[in-house]
Coordinates of C-alpha atoms and ligand atoms in Angstrom, one line a residue:
M1 CA 49.2 86.0 72.0
C2 CA 52.1 87.3 69.8
G3 CA 55.8 85.8 69.5
I4 CA 58.9 87.1 70.2
V5 CA 62.3 86.4 69.6
A6 CA 65.8 87.8 70.1
Y7 CA 69.3 86.7 69.3
I8 CA 72.9 88.2 70.0
G9 CA 76.0 86.1 69.7
P10 CA 78.9 85.7 67.0
K11 CA 76.6 84.4 64.3
D12 CA 74.0 85.8 61.9
A13 CA 70.9 86.5 63.5
T14 CA 68.6 85.9 60.8
P15 CA 68.2 82.4 60.5
F16 CA 67.5 82.0 64.2
L17 CA 65.0 84.8 63.9
L18 CA 63.1 83.2 61.0
E19 CA 63.0 79.7 62.4
G20 CA 62.0 80.7 65.9
L21 CA 59.2 82.9 64.6
A22 CA 57.8 80.0 62.8
R23 CA 58.0 77.9 65.7
L24 CA 56.0 80.7 67.5
E25 CA 53.7 81.4 64.8
Y26 CA 50.8 79.4 66.7
R27 CA 50.7 82.4 69.0
G28 CA 49.8 84.8 66.6
Y29 CA 50.0 85.1 62.8
D30 CA 48.6 87.8 60.9
S31 CA 52.0 89.9 60.6
A32 CA 55.6 89.2 61.0
G33 CA 58.8 91.2 61.2
V34 CA 62.6 91.3 62.0
A35 CA 65.1 93.5 62.6
V36 CA 68.9 93.3 62.9
T37 CA 72.2 95.2 63.7
G38 CA 75.6 94.9 64.4
R39 CA 78.7 97.0 64.7
G40 CA 78.5 100.3 62.5
G41 CA 75.5 98.9 60.5
G42 CA 72.3 100.6 61.8
I43 CA 69.2 98.7 61.9
K44 CA 68.0 96.9 59.0
L45 CA 64.2 96.1 59.4
R46 CA 61.8 93.9 57.4
K47 CA 58.0 93.3 58.1
V48 CA 55.2 92.1 56.2
K49 CA 51.3 91.2 56.5
G50 CA 51.2 87.5 56.2
R51 CA 52.8 84.6 57.8
V52 CA 56.3 83.9 58.8
A53 CA 56.9 82.2 55.3
D54 CA 56.0 85.5 53.5
L55 CA 58.5 87.4 55.8
A56 CA 61.3 84.8 54.9
A57 CA 60.6 85.2 51.3
D58 CA 60.8 88.8 51.8
V59 CA 64.2 89.3 53.8
P60 CA 67.4 89.2 51.3
A61 CA 70.3 87.7 51.3
R62 CA 72.5 90.3 52.6
F63 CA 70.0 91.0 55.8
K64 CA 72.5 90.2 58.4
G65 CA 73.4 91.1 62.0
T66 CA 74.9 89.8 65.1
T67 CA 72.1 91.1 67.1
G68 CA 68.2 90.7 66.2
I69 CA 64.8 91.0 67.4
G70 CA 61.6 89.4 65.6
H71 CA 58.0 89.4 66.1
T72 CA 54.9 87.3 64.7
R73 CA 51.7 89.4 65.5
W74 CA 48.1 89.0 66.6
A75 CA 46.4 92.6 66.1
T76 CA 45.0 94.2 69.2
H77 CA 45.6 97.8 68.0
G78 CA 45.3 98.2 64.3
V79 CA 44.5 96.1 61.5
P80 CA 47.2 93.5 60.3
S81 CA 49.4 95.5 57.9
D82 CA 52.9 96.1 56.8
A83 CA 53.1 99.1 58.9
N84 CA 51.5 97.7 61.9
A85 CA 53.5 94.8 61.9
H86 CA 56.6 94.9 64.5
P87 CA 59.5 96.0 65.2
H88 CA 58.6 99.5 65.3
L89 CA 61.5 102.3 64.8
D90 CA 61.8 105.5 66.3
N91 CA 62.3 108.2 63.7
A92 CA 66.0 108.3 63.8
E93 CA 65.9 104.5 63.3
R94 CA 68.3 104.1 66.1
V95 CA 65.9 102.2 68.1
A96 CA 63.7 98.7 67.3
V97 CA 61.1 97.5 69.5
V98 CA 59.2 94.3 69.7
H99 CA 56.0 93.9 72.0
N100 CA 53.6 91.6 73.1
G101 CA 50.6 92.9 75.6
I102 CA 48.6 96.3 75.7
I103 CA 50.0 99.7 76.4
E104 CA 47.1 101.4 78.1
N105 CA 48.0 104.9 78.1
A106 CA 49.4 104.9 74.6
D107 CA 47.1 107.6 73.5
E108 CA 48.2 109.7 76.1
L109 CA 51.5 108.9 75.4
R110 CA 51.3 109.3 71.7
A111 CA 49.8 112.8 72.0
K112 CA 52.9 114.1 74.3
L113 CA 55.4 112.3 72.0
T114 CA 53.8 113.6 68.9
A115 CA 53.7 117.3 70.8
D116 CA 57.5 116.7 71.1
G117 CA 58.2 116.0 67.3
A118 CA 57.7 112.8 67.0
V119 CA 56.4 111.2 63.8
F120 CA 54.4 108.0 64.3
R121 CA 54.0 105.6 61.2
S122 CA 51.7 102.9 62.4
E123 CA 48.2 102.5 64.4
T124 CA 50.0 100.7 67.3
D125 CA 50.3 101.4 71.1
T126 CA 53.7 99.5 70.6
E127 CA 55.3 102.3 68.4
V128 CA 55.1 104.8 71.7
L129 CA 57.7 102.5 73.1
S130 CA 60.2 103.0 70.3
H131 CA 59.7 106.6 70.5
L132 CA 59.7 106.7 74.2
I133 CA 62.8 104.7 74.5
A134 CA 64.5 106.8 72.1
A135 CA 63.6 109.9 73.8
H136 CA 65.2 108.9 76.9
L137 CA 68.9 107.7 75.1
T138 CA 70.4 110.8 75.2
E139 CA 74.1 111.5 75.0
G140 CA 76.0 108.4 77.3
V141 CA 72.7 106.7 78.4
E142 CA 72.9 103.2 78.5
L143 CA 69.8 101.4 76.8
E144 CA 68.9 99.4 79.9
D145 CA 68.3 102.7 81.7
A146 CA 66.4 104.4 78.9
V147 CA 64.1 101.4 78.6
R148 CA 63.6 101.6 82.6
A149 CA 63.1 105.3 82.3
A150 CA 60.6 104.7 79.2
L151 CA 58.6 101.7 81.3
G152 CA 58.5 103.9 84.3
R153 CA 55.9 106.0 82.1
V154 CA 53.7 102.9 80.8
V155 CA 50.6 101.7 82.1
G156 CA 50.0 98.0 80.7
T157 CA 51.0 94.8 80.1
Y158 CA 54.2 94.0 77.9
G159 CA 56.8 91.5 77.3
I160 CA 59.3 93.7 75.2
A161 CA 63.0 93.1 73.3
V162 CA 64.8 96.3 72.4
L163 CA 67.8 96.9 70.0
D164 CA 69.8 100.1 69.7
A165 CA 71.9 100.5 66.6
E166 CA 74.2 102.4 68.8
Q167 CA 74.6 99.9 71.5
P168 CA 74.7 96.6 69.3
D169 CA 76.5 94.6 72.1
R170 CA 73.1 94.0 74.0
I171 CA 69.5 93.7 73.7
V172 CA 67.2 94.7 76.4
V173 CA 64.1 92.5 77.4
A174 CA 61.5 93.4 79.9
R175 CA 58.5 91.6 81.3
N176 CA 55.1 92.7 82.9
G177 CA 52.3 90.3 82.6
S178 CA 53.5 89.1 79.1
P179 CA 56.2 86.4 79.2
I180 CA 60.0 86.6 78.3
V181 CA 62.5 83.5 78.7
L182 CA 65.9 84.0 78.2
G183 CA 68.0 80.7 76.4
I184 CA 71.7 80.4 77.6
G185 CA 74.0 79.1 74.5
E186 CA 77.7 78.9 74.2
K187 CA 78.7 82.5 74.0
E188 CA 75.5 83.4 72.4
M189 CA 72.2 84.4 74.3
F190 CA 68.7 84.0 72.9
A191 CA 65.4 85.6 74.3
A192 CA 61.8 84.5 73.2
S193 CA 58.3 84.6 74.6
D194 CA 58.2 80.8 74.5
V195 CA 60.5 77.9 75.2
S196 CA 59.6 76.5 72.3
A197 CA 61.3 78.9 70.0
L198 CA 64.5 78.2 72.1
V199 CA 64.6 74.4 72.7
R200 CA 66.4 73.8 69.3
Y201 CA 69.2 75.9 70.5
T202 CA 69.5 75.5 74.1
R203 CA 67.9 73.8 77.3
Q204 CA 69.2 76.3 79.8
V205 CA 66.3 79.1 80.4
V206 CA 65.8 81.7 82.8
H207 CA 61.9 83.0 82.9
L208 CA 61.8 86.5 83.9
E209 CA 59.2 87.5 86.5
D210 CA 56.6 90.2 86.2
G211 CA 58.6 93.5 86.8
E212 CA 61.9 92.2 85.7
L213 CA 64.3 93.4 83.0
A214 CA 67.5 91.9 81.7
T215 CA 70.4 93.4 79.7
V216 CA 71.4 90.3 77.2
R217 CA 74.7 90.4 75.9
A218 CA 76.5 87.4 73.7
D219 CA 78.5 86.2 77.0
G220 CA 75.4 86.3 79.4
F221 CA 72.8 88.2 81.2
R222 CA 72.0 91.0 84.2
T223 CA 68.5 90.8 85.5
F224 CA 67.3 93.9 87.5
T225 CA 64.2 95.5 88.8
A226 CA 62.7 98.8 87.2
D227 CA 64.2 100.8 90.1
A228 CA 67.6 99.0 89.1
R229 CA 68.3 96.7 92.0
T230 CA 70.1 93.3 90.6
T231 CA 68.2 90.1 91.0
H232 CA 69.9 86.7 90.8
R233 CA 68.2 84.2 88.4
Q234 CA 69.0 80.3 88.3
P235 CA 68.7 78.9 84.8
S236 CA 66.4 75.8 84.9
T237 CA 66.4 73.2 82.2
V238 CA 64.0 72.6 79.8
D239 CA 62.9 69.1 79.5
W240 CA 60.7 68.9 76.2
E241 CA 61.7 67.1 73.3
I242 CA 62.7 68.8 70.2
D243 CA 60.5 66.0 68.5
S244 CA 57.4 67.7 70.2
F245 CA 57.2 70.7 68.1
D246 CA 57.2 68.6 64.8
T247 CA 54.4 67.2 63.1
A248 CA 55.8 63.7 63.1
G249 CA 54.5 63.1 59.8
Y250 CA 50.9 63.8 60.5
E251 CA 49.1 66.3 58.1
H252 CA 48.5 68.8 60.9
Y253 CA 49.8 69.4 64.7
L254 CA 46.3 68.7 65.6
L255 CA 45.7 65.3 64.4
K256 CA 49.5 64.4 65.9
E257 CA 48.4 66.1 69.4
I258 CA 44.8 64.0 69.3
H259 CA 46.9 60.8 68.5
E260 CA 49.6 61.5 71.1
Q261 CA 46.7 61.3 73.9
P262 CA 47.2 57.6 74.9
G263 CA 50.8 58.7 75.8
S264 CA 50.2 62.1 77.4
V265 CA 47.6 60.4 79.4
E266 CA 49.9 57.9 80.7
R267 CA 52.4 60.8 81.5
T268 CA 49.9 62.5 83.5
L269 CA 48.9 59.3 85.5
S270 CA 52.4 58.4 85.8
G271 CA 54.0 57.8 89.4
R272 CA 50.5 59.3 90.9
L273 CA 48.1 56.0 91.6
D274 CA 48.5 54.4 94.7
E275 CA 46.8 51.0 94.2
R276 CA 47.1 49.9 98.0
F277 CA 45.3 52.4 99.4
A278 CA 43.2 52.8 96.2
T279 CA 43.9 56.8 96.3
A280 CA 46.1 59.3 94.2
H281 CA 49.6 60.9 95.2
L282 CA 49.9 64.1 94.3
G283 CA 53.0 65.8 96.0
G284 CA 53.0 69.3 94.4
L285 CA 49.5 70.5 96.2
N286 CA 51.4 71.7 99.3
L287 CA 48.4 70.7 101.6
D288 CA 48.1 67.7 103.9
A289 CA 45.4 65.6 104.5
R290 CA 44.1 67.7 107.8
E291 CA 44.5 70.8 105.3
L292 CA 42.5 69.4 102.8
R293 CA 39.4 67.8 105.2
E294 CA 39.1 71.8 106.1
I295 CA 38.1 72.4 102.4
R296 CA 34.3 72.8 102.2
R297 CA 33.9 74.0 98.6
V298 CA 35.9 73.9 95.3
K299 CA 36.1 76.6 92.8
I300 CA 37.9 76.0 89.4
L301 CA 38.6 79.0 87.1
G302 CA 39.8 78.8 83.5
C303 CA 39.2 80.2 79.9
G304 CA 37.6 78.5 76.9
S305 CA 38.4 74.6 77.1
A306 CA 40.1 75.0 80.0
Y307 CA 36.8 76.3 81.8
Y308 CA 35.3 73.3 80.2
A309 CA 37.7 70.9 81.4
G310 CA 36.9 72.5 84.9
E311 CA 33.2 71.5 84.5
M312 CA 34.3 68.0 84.0
G313 CA 36.6 68.4 87.1
A314 CA 34.0 70.1 89.3
Q315 CA 31.4 67.1 88.4
L316 CA 34.3 64.6 89.4
I317 CA 35.1 66.4 92.5
E318 CA 31.5 66.4 93.6
E319 CA 30.9 63.2 92.7
L320 CA 33.6 61.6 94.3
S321 CA 34.4 63.6 97.3
R322 CA 30.9 65.3 98.0
I323 CA 32.5 68.5 98.3
P324 CA 30.5 71.2 96.3
A325 CA 32.7 72.3 93.3
H326 CA 31.9 74.8 90.4
S327 CA 33.7 75.9 87.4
E328 CA 33.7 79.4 86.2
P329 CA 35.4 81.4 83.5
A330 CA 38.2 83.1 85.0
S331 CA 37.5 86.1 82.6
E332 CA 34.3 87.0 84.5
F333 CA 35.3 86.0 88.0
R334 CA 37.9 88.5 88.0
Y335 CA 35.7 91.1 86.9
R336 CA 33.0 90.6 89.5
N337 CA 34.7 91.5 92.7
P338 CA 34.6 87.7 94.0
V339 CA 33.9 86.7 97.6
I340 CA 36.9 85.0 98.7
E341 CA 36.3 82.1 101.5
A342 CA 39.3 80.7 103.5
D343 CA 37.4 77.4 103.5
T344 CA 37.3 77.5 99.6
L345 CA 39.9 76.0 97.6
Y346 CA 40.5 77.9 94.2
V347 CA 41.9 75.9 91.2
A348 CA 43.4 77.5 88.1
V349 CA 43.4 75.6 85.1
S350 CA 45.9 76.5 82.1
Q351 CA 47.6 74.3 79.2
S352 CA 50.2 77.7 78.6
G353 CA 50.3 79.0 82.3
E354 CA 50.3 82.5 80.7
T355 CA 46.6 83.2 80.0
Y356 CA 46.3 86.9 81.2
D357 CA 42.7 86.1 82.5
T358 CA 43.4 83.4 84.3
L359 CA 46.6 84.6 86.0
A360 CA 44.7 88.1 86.9
A361 CA 42.2 85.6 88.5
V362 CA 45.0 83.9 90.5
Q363 CA 46.5 87.4 91.6
E364 CA 42.8 88.7 93.0
I365 CA 42.4 85.4 94.8
K366 CA 45.8 85.5 96.5
R367 CA 45.5 89.0 96.8
K368 CA 42.4 88.6 99.2
G369 CA 44.3 86.1 100.9
G370 CA 42.9 82.9 99.1
R371 CA 45.0 79.7 98.4
V372 CA 45.1 78.5 94.6
L373 CA 46.4 75.4 93.1
G374 CA 47.1 75.4 89.3
V375 CA 46.5 72.3 87.0
V376 CA 48.9 73.7 84.4
N377 CA 50.7 71.9 81.4
T378 CA 53.7 74.4 81.1
V379 CA 56.1 74.0 83.6
G380 CA 57.6 77.2 85.1
S381 CA 54.9 79.3 83.6
A382 CA 53.6 82.5 85.1
I383 CA 50.3 80.8 86.5
A384 CA 52.3 77.9 87.7
R385 CA 54.7 79.9 89.8
E386 CA 52.0 82.3 91.0
C387 CA 50.0 79.2 92.3
D388 CA 50.6 78.0 96.1
G389 CA 50.9 74.4 94.8
G390 CA 49.3 72.1 91.9
I391 CA 49.4 69.3 89.5
Y392 CA 51.5 69.6 86.2
L393 CA 49.7 67.7 83.5
H394 CA 53.2 66.5 81.8
A395 CA 50.9 66.4 78.5
G396 CA 53.9 67.8 76.3
P397 CA 53.8 71.0 74.3
E398 CA 50.6 71.5 72.5
V399 CA 51.0 73.9 69.5
S400 CA 48.0 73.8 67.3
V401 CA 45.6 76.5 68.9
A402 CA 42.8 74.3 69.6
S403 CA 43.5 72.4 73.0
T404 CA 43.1 68.3 72.7
K405 CA 45.7 66.6 74.8
A406 CA 45.6 69.5 77.4
F407 CA 42.2 69.2 77.6
T408 CA 42.3 65.4 78.3
S409 CA 45.1 65.7 80.7
T410 CA 43.4 68.4 82.8
V411 CA 40.3 66.1 83.2
V412 CA 42.7 63.1 84.3
A413 CA 44.6 65.5 86.6
F414 CA 41.0 66.4 88.0
A415 CA 40.1 62.8 88.3
L416 CA 43.3 62.4 90.5
L417 CA 42.6 65.2 92.8
A418 CA 39.0 64.1 92.9
L419 CA 40.4 60.7 94.2
H420 CA 42.6 61.9 96.5
F421 CA 39.8 64.2 98.0
G422 CA 37.3 61.5 98.2
R423 CA 39.5 58.9 99.8
I424 CA 40.3 61.6 102.4
H425 CA 36.6 62.0 103.0
D426 CA 34.3 59.2 102.6
L427 CA 35.0 57.3 99.1
S428 CA 35.2 53.6 100.0
P429 CA 38.5 51.8 99.0
A430 CA 36.2 49.7 96.8
D431 CA 35.2 52.9 95.0
G432 CA 38.4 54.0 94.9
R433 CA 40.1 50.9 93.4
R434 CA 36.9 51.2 90.8
I435 CA 38.4 54.7 89.8
V436 CA 42.2 53.5 89.9
S437 CA 41.5 50.6 87.5
A438 CA 39.5 52.9 85.3
L439 CA 42.4 55.4 85.0
Q440 CA 44.8 52.9 84.3
A441 CA 42.3 51.4 81.6
L442 CA 41.9 55.1 79.7
P443 CA 44.9 54.8 77.4
D444 CA 44.2 51.8 75.6
Q445 CA 40.6 53.0 75.8
I446 CA 41.5 56.0 74.0
R447 CA 43.4 54.4 71.4
E448 CA 40.2 52.2 70.5
V449 CA 38.2 55.6 70.1
L450 CA 41.3 56.7 67.8
D451 CA 41.0 53.5 65.5
Q452 CA 37.7 55.0 64.2
S453 CA 39.2 58.3 62.9
E454 CA 38.8 57.1 59.2
A455 CA 34.7 56.4 60.1
I456 CA 34.4 59.6 61.8
A457 CA 36.1 61.5 58.7
E458 CA 33.6 60.3 56.5
L459 CA 30.7 61.4 58.9
A460 CA 32.4 64.6 59.1
A461 CA 32.6 65.1 55.2
E462 CA 29.0 64.4 55.1
Y463 CA 28.0 66.9 57.8
A464 CA 30.5 69.8 57.5
E465 CA 28.4 71.8 55.1
S466 CA 25.4 72.0 57.6
A467 CA 24.7 75.4 58.3
G468 CA 25.4 75.0 62.1
M469 CA 25.1 71.8 64.8
M470 CA 23.7 71.4 68.0
F471 CA 25.2 69.3 70.6
I472 CA 23.3 68.2 73.6
G473 CA 24.1 66.3 76.8
R474 CA 22.8 65.9 80.2
V475 CA 24.8 66.3 83.7
R476 CA 28.3 64.5 83.3
A477 CA 28.0 64.9 79.2
Y478 CA 26.8 68.3 79.2
P479 CA 30.4 69.7 79.6
V480 CA 31.3 67.1 76.7
A481 CA 28.8 68.9 74.4
R482 CA 30.0 72.3 75.2
E483 CA 33.7 71.4 74.8
G484 CA 32.7 69.5 71.1
A485 CA 30.7 72.5 69.9
Q486 CA 33.8 74.6 71.1
K487 CA 36.0 72.8 69.1
L488 CA 33.7 72.5 66.2
K489 CA 33.4 76.3 65.8
E490 CA 36.9 76.8 66.5
I491 CA 38.6 75.2 63.8
S492 CA 36.0 74.7 61.1
Y493 CA 34.0 78.0 61.3
V494 CA 30.8 75.9 61.6
H495 CA 28.4 77.8 63.9
A496 CA 27.7 75.0 66.9
E497 CA 25.8 75.6 69.9
A498 CA 25.7 73.2 73.1
Y499 CA 22.8 72.9 75.5
P500 CA 21.8 70.8 78.4
A501 CA 19.7 67.9 76.9
S502 CA 17.2 68.7 79.6
E503 CA 16.9 72.3 78.2
L504 CA 15.8 71.5 74.8
K505 CA 12.1 71.7 74.9
H506 CA 12.5 74.9 77.1
G507 CA 13.4 76.6 73.8
P508 CA 15.9 75.3 71.1
L509 CA 13.8 72.4 70.1
A510 CA 12.5 75.4 68.2
L511 CA 15.4 75.1 65.9
I512 CA 15.4 71.8 65.1
S513 CA 15.0 70.7 61.7
P514 CA 16.6 68.8 59.0
E515 CA 19.2 71.7 58.5
L516 CA 20.3 71.7 61.9
P517 CA 22.1 68.3 63.1
T518 CA 22.3 67.3 66.6
V519 CA 25.5 65.6 68.2
A520 CA 24.0 64.0 71.2
V521 CA 26.3 62.7 73.8
V522 CA 24.5 59.6 75.4
P523 CA 26.2 57.8 77.9
D524 CA 25.0 54.6 79.2
D525 CA 24.2 55.5 82.7
E526 CA 21.3 56.5 85.3
L527 CA 20.0 59.1 82.5
L528 CA 20.0 56.9 79.5
D529 CA 16.5 56.5 79.2
K530 CA 15.7 60.2 79.4
N531 CA 18.5 60.9 76.6
L532 CA 16.5 58.4 74.7
T533 CA 13.4 60.3 75.0
T534 CA 15.1 63.7 74.2
L535 CA 16.7 61.8 70.9
G536 CA 12.8 60.6 70.0
E537 CA 11.6 64.3 70.5
I538 CA 14.3 65.3 67.7
K539 CA 13.5 62.7 65.2
A540 CA 9.9 63.6 65.5
R541 CA 10.9 67.2 64.3
S542 CA 12.7 65.6 61.6
G543 CA 16.1 66.8 62.9
R544 CA 19.1 64.4 62.2
V545 CA 20.8 62.5 64.9
I546 CA 24.7 61.8 65.6
A547 CA 24.8 59.7 68.9
V548 CA 28.2 59.9 70.3
A549 CA 27.3 56.7 72.8
H550 CA 28.5 53.5 74.5
R551 CA 25.5 51.3 72.6
R552 CA 24.0 51.7 69.4
P553 CA 20.4 53.4 69.8
E554 CA 17.5 52.2 67.9
E555 CA 17.8 52.9 64.5
K556 CA 14.7 55.4 64.8
L557 CA 16.4 57.4 67.3
A558 CA 19.8 58.1 65.6
D559 CA 21.1 58.6 62.1
H560 CA 24.6 57.6 62.9
C561 CA 26.3 56.5 66.3
I562 CA 29.8 56.5 67.2
V563 CA 30.4 53.9 69.4
V564 CA 32.8 54.8 72.8
P565 CA 34.4 52.3 75.1
K566 CA 32.5 52.6 78.5
S567 CA 34.6 53.4 81.5
E568 CA 33.2 53.9 85.0
P569 CA 30.3 56.8 84.9
E570 CA 32.6 59.6 86.6
L571 CA 35.2 59.2 83.9
D572 CA 33.0 58.3 80.8
P573 CA 33.3 62.2 79.9
L574 CA 36.5 62.2 79.1
L575 CA 36.5 59.3 76.5
L576 CA 33.1 60.6 75.0
N577 CA 34.9 63.7 74.1
I578 CA 37.9 62.4 72.1
P579 CA 35.3 61.5 69.1
L580 CA 34.3 65.2 69.0
Q581 CA 37.9 66.0 68.8
L582 CA 38.1 64.0 65.5
L583 CA 34.7 65.2 64.2
A584 CA 35.9 68.6 64.2
Y585 CA 39.1 68.1 63.1
H586 CA 37.8 66.3 60.0
A587 CA 35.1 68.6 59.3
A588 CA 37.8 71.2 59.4
V589 CA 39.6 69.5 56.6
A590 CA 36.8 68.9 54.7
L591 CA 36.5 72.5 54.6
G592 CA 39.8 73.2 53.8
R593 CA 40.4 75.3 56.8
D594 CA 43.7 76.1 58.5
V595 CA 43.3 73.6 61.1
D596 CA 46.3 74.5 63.2
K597 CA 46.0 78.3 62.9
P598 CA 42.3 79.4 62.8
R599 CA 41.4 82.8 61.7
N600 CA 40.9 85.3 64.6
L601 CA 42.6 83.1 67.2
A602 CA 45.8 82.5 68.7
K603 CA 47.3 80.1 71.1
S604 CA 48.0 81.9 74.5
V605 CA 45.7 84.6 75.1
T606 CA 48.2 87.1 77.2
V607 CA 46.0 90.3 76.9
E608 CA 42.9 91.1 78.5
Ligands
AGP701 C1 41.0 75.5 73.2 O1 40.5 74.8 72.1 C2 40.9 77.3 72.9 N1 42.2 77.4 71.9 C3 40.8 78.2 74.2 O2 39.7 78.1 74.6 C4 41.8 77.6 75.3 O3 41.9 76.7 76.0 C5 41.9 79.1 76.1 O4 42.3 80.1 75.7 C6 42.5 78.9 77.2 O5 44.2 78.7 77.2 P1 45.2 78.2 78.4 O6 44.7 76.6 78.4 O7 46.5 78.3 77.7 O8 45.0 78.9 79.6

């Protein structure tokens, strides 16, 4: 959830560190800091509570060094403050450490180090690492050996980068449950927790594995294990465009990413539709038709919006292939000693590919012998590497904390999987063709929804001050309501609840009043009449209704309507979701929220 950057080379490290941190700020943004060193220079440190811009303003011109590390933080241990910001130093100010993750035995280590004379200056778990590494750096000990020895005493998760003022020719990094990527430059090397900090400088990267460490010098790197065995890692090439990390003239990344959806959906579909056999080609599944026929159940796992996208995916799989499918929060699944069945296909969903709860669920399934596919956006990420196969979204980098284009592409990927499954089972060629054509039509239909952005902005401004909002939908539309409520609360901080429309009269109807408007997702499908009855029940209680529908309901049933183009019933949820992204975005703007970096959140939740 926090961001790490590191540089070693002939140049001054500080400009890269500050620029890299700004690019990673979406991962955590309550405090930031940098430390640099150079030949004979000791460690220079600057860290502040606040944003990277506050840090940049605080860094003096003379703050120079050819070896440096930086960090942007999302607090887990200790409040956001200057003292708790990273990097953390040992008492001799020889070692500086930045850390993502959680050290579980920090209290115990802190007590031992304090007894040995260490004086702690922060409330963080990370500071134990600086003192611990320093304690192992006795005469003649190499930094990498001290880091290995220190990590041997640590229980928990980490991605770290370590500087030693007395060995300024290297940085040591390590990974266990929190990503570290090395970037290979011309006589200079970079490291970061995320490739987005590196792409401006290099496309050649090496993703460290869990349990791996690396010594990084200006002219190269060496990777090794905790017991000092050298590992051999081949660099891979990042194909994301640099422009993907800019706002491209949009006011916010979120608006840009919402508007990118016609293109990102095209990329998710690209080369995967087979018109001849009315099916989908998914080469990365690593499962042939015979193996797929043996699957009796599909269990989808993800967190937050990835879980809701999984709910849409489960619906698609059941409808098109008639294989029972269910989505569950990965964060719950991993803690309930799940029964793993040989004939169940497990599917892990993650934009970042780094969400710790989802990764832990994948590892638990694999440990018990289950088969897991990944539906992942970030190529080479931990979840992608851990899975037996899967589908890459190719949605491009998603920077804004709220997921939009990755959500939509995930649903498209599930539609492809469901089509593939369906055509292996009993989905007729005619139905297959129906779905193929509907998928091909999606990009233009999304454009039609996006064209309504201004009208949706007016509606959002009218309702933004509401104390709360109710979101309802039936069956296919229920995950749309859940994701719509999630988006609204996440970025506007307006309280939002999602209910199945059918459940309203079993309790939540008591909440309905003019003060609690309802967003009703009303597809033109076999449940339309039931939905219209529900709208009547809300209006009878003086509730205000915004319908998101294929056809405008009678005036007495809805105060407003956002009309969405009709797809095939199975794919309708995907399009019905898009106006809710715009509604949340414009409500957040109307309320003056920090749209791309909502309070208390971070883009990738790489801690438990
Ligand atoms: C989405 O808007 C949220 N920021 C959040 O729920 C997110 O979807 C979740 O944390 C999972 O992230 P992942 O897709 O990177 O695993």
